[in-house]
């Protein structure tokens, strides 16, 4: 088998587009996550308002509040991890 640097570089160059991230895909995934989070909060708020006037089932209210609490806790955990990563980057020597 004949392996030359030029052939290796050429093979690497042809394979490189497959390894590069797709910014559109990452942005759409993050956008969908934020949209789902906002929808969960809106749904919980609507059910809470309906429960205040007696139009919603108490079981549905408890379930919506639990979902909202889980979504907010997840967002806080993600925020904390992002802040920790940022602080770690700031501590790196230049």
GROMACS .gro file of C-alpha atoms in nm:
model
   94
    1UNK     CA    1   0.000   0.000   0.000
    2UNK     CA    2   0.142   0.333  -0.106
    3UNK     CA    3   0.081   0.607   0.151
    4UNK     CA    4   0.223   0.942   0.065
    5UNK     CA    5   0.171   1.268   0.251
    6UNK     CA    6  -0.010   1.420  -0.046
    7UNK     CA    7  -0.260   1.132  -0.063
    8UNK     CA    8  -0.317   1.147   0.311
    9UNK     CA    9  -0.374   1.523   0.299
   10UNK     CA   10  -0.609   1.483   0.006
   11UNK     CA   11  -0.810   1.215   0.186
   12UNK     CA   12  -0.825   1.430   0.498
   13UNK     CA   13  -0.944   1.730   0.296
   14UNK     CA   14  -1.223   1.527   0.136
   15UNK     CA   15  -1.337   1.392   0.475
   16UNK     CA   16  -1.316   1.726   0.657
   17UNK     CA   17  -1.662   1.862   0.558
   18UNK     CA   18  -1.822   1.558   0.723
   19UNK     CA   19  -1.659   1.642   1.055
   20UNK     CA   20  -1.741   2.012   1.063
   21UNK     CA   21  -2.039   2.117   1.273
   22UNK     CA   22  -2.350   2.244   1.101
   23UNK     CA   23  -2.427   2.586   1.256
   24UNK     CA   24  -2.784   2.582   1.123
   25UNK     CA   25  -2.856   2.251   1.293
   26UNK     CA   26  -2.710   2.365   1.627
   27UNK     CA   27  -2.901   2.693   1.614
   28UNK     CA   28  -3.230   2.522   1.531
   29UNK     CA   29  -3.185   2.272   1.815
   30UNK     CA   30  -3.116   2.548   2.065
   31UNK     CA   31  -3.404   2.753   1.930
   32UNK     CA   32  -3.637   2.454   1.967
   33UNK     CA   33  -3.521   2.405   2.326
   34UNK     CA   34  -3.598   2.767   2.414
   35UNK     CA   35  -3.934   2.745   2.237
   36UNK     CA   36  -4.026   2.430   2.432
   37UNK     CA   37  -3.922   2.599   2.757
   38UNK     CA   38  -4.137   2.903   2.683
   39UNK     CA   39  -4.430   2.682   2.582
   40UNK     CA   40  -4.404   2.486   2.907
   41UNK     CA   41  -4.411   2.808   3.110
   42UNK     CA   42  -4.705   2.945   2.910
   43UNK     CA   43  -4.902   2.622   2.951
   44UNK     CA   44  -4.841   2.617   3.326
   45UNK     CA   45  -4.953   2.978   3.354
   46UNK     CA   46  -5.270   2.915   3.154
   47UNK     CA   47  -5.364   2.613   3.363
   48UNK     CA   48  -5.294   2.807   3.684
   49UNK     CA   49  -5.521   3.089   3.567
   50UNK     CA   50  -5.791   2.839   3.474
   51UNK     CA   51  -5.762   2.675   3.816
   52UNK     CA   52  -5.805   3.013   3.988
   53UNK     CA   53  -6.149   3.056   3.833
   54UNK     CA   54  -6.244   2.691   3.883
   55UNK     CA   55  -6.218   2.578   3.521
   56UNK     CA   56  -5.919   2.343   3.556
   57UNK     CA   57  -5.881   2.010   3.727
   58UNK     CA   58  -5.660   2.026   4.040
   59UNK     CA   59  -5.467   1.723   3.911
   60UNK     CA   60  -5.388   1.909   3.587
   61UNK     CA   61  -5.273   2.209   3.790
   62UNK     CA   62  -5.035   2.000   4.001
   63UNK     CA   63  -4.899   1.830   3.689
   64UNK     CA   64  -4.846   2.162   3.508
   65UNK     CA   65  -4.674   2.312   3.812
   66UNK     CA   66  -4.443   2.009   3.837
   67UNK     CA   67  -4.353   2.039   3.469
   68UNK     CA   68  -4.288   2.410   3.507
   69UNK     CA   69  -4.075   2.354   3.816
   70UNK     CA   70  -3.870   2.090   3.634
   71UNK     CA   71  -3.820   2.319   3.334
   72UNK     CA   72  -3.707   2.611   3.552
   73UNK     CA   73  -3.471   2.389   3.755
   74UNK     CA   74  -3.320   2.256   3.432
   75UNK     CA   75  -3.272   2.608   3.298
   76UNK     CA   76  -3.103   2.715   3.623
   77UNK     CA   77  -2.869   2.414   3.612
   78UNK     CA   78  -2.774   2.487   3.251
   79UNK     CA   79  -2.718   2.854   3.334
   80UNK     CA   80  -2.494   2.760   3.627
   81UNK     CA   81  -2.288   2.526   3.408
   82UNK     CA   82  -2.245   2.799   3.146
   83UNK     CA   83  -2.134   3.048   3.413
   84UNK     CA   84  -1.889   2.793   3.556
   85UNK     CA   85  -1.744   2.728   3.211
   86UNK     CA   86  -1.709   3.101   3.148
   87UNK     CA   87  -1.535   3.152   3.480
   88UNK     CA   88  -1.302   2.863   3.404
   89UNK     CA   89  -1.213   3.019   3.070
   90UNK     CA   90  -1.139   3.350   3.244
   91UNK     CA   91  -0.901   3.170   3.482
   92UNK     CA   92  -0.697   3.023   3.195
   93UNK     CA   93  -0.356   3.182   3.143
   94UNK     CA   94  -0.316   3.359   2.813
   0.00000   0.00000   0.00000
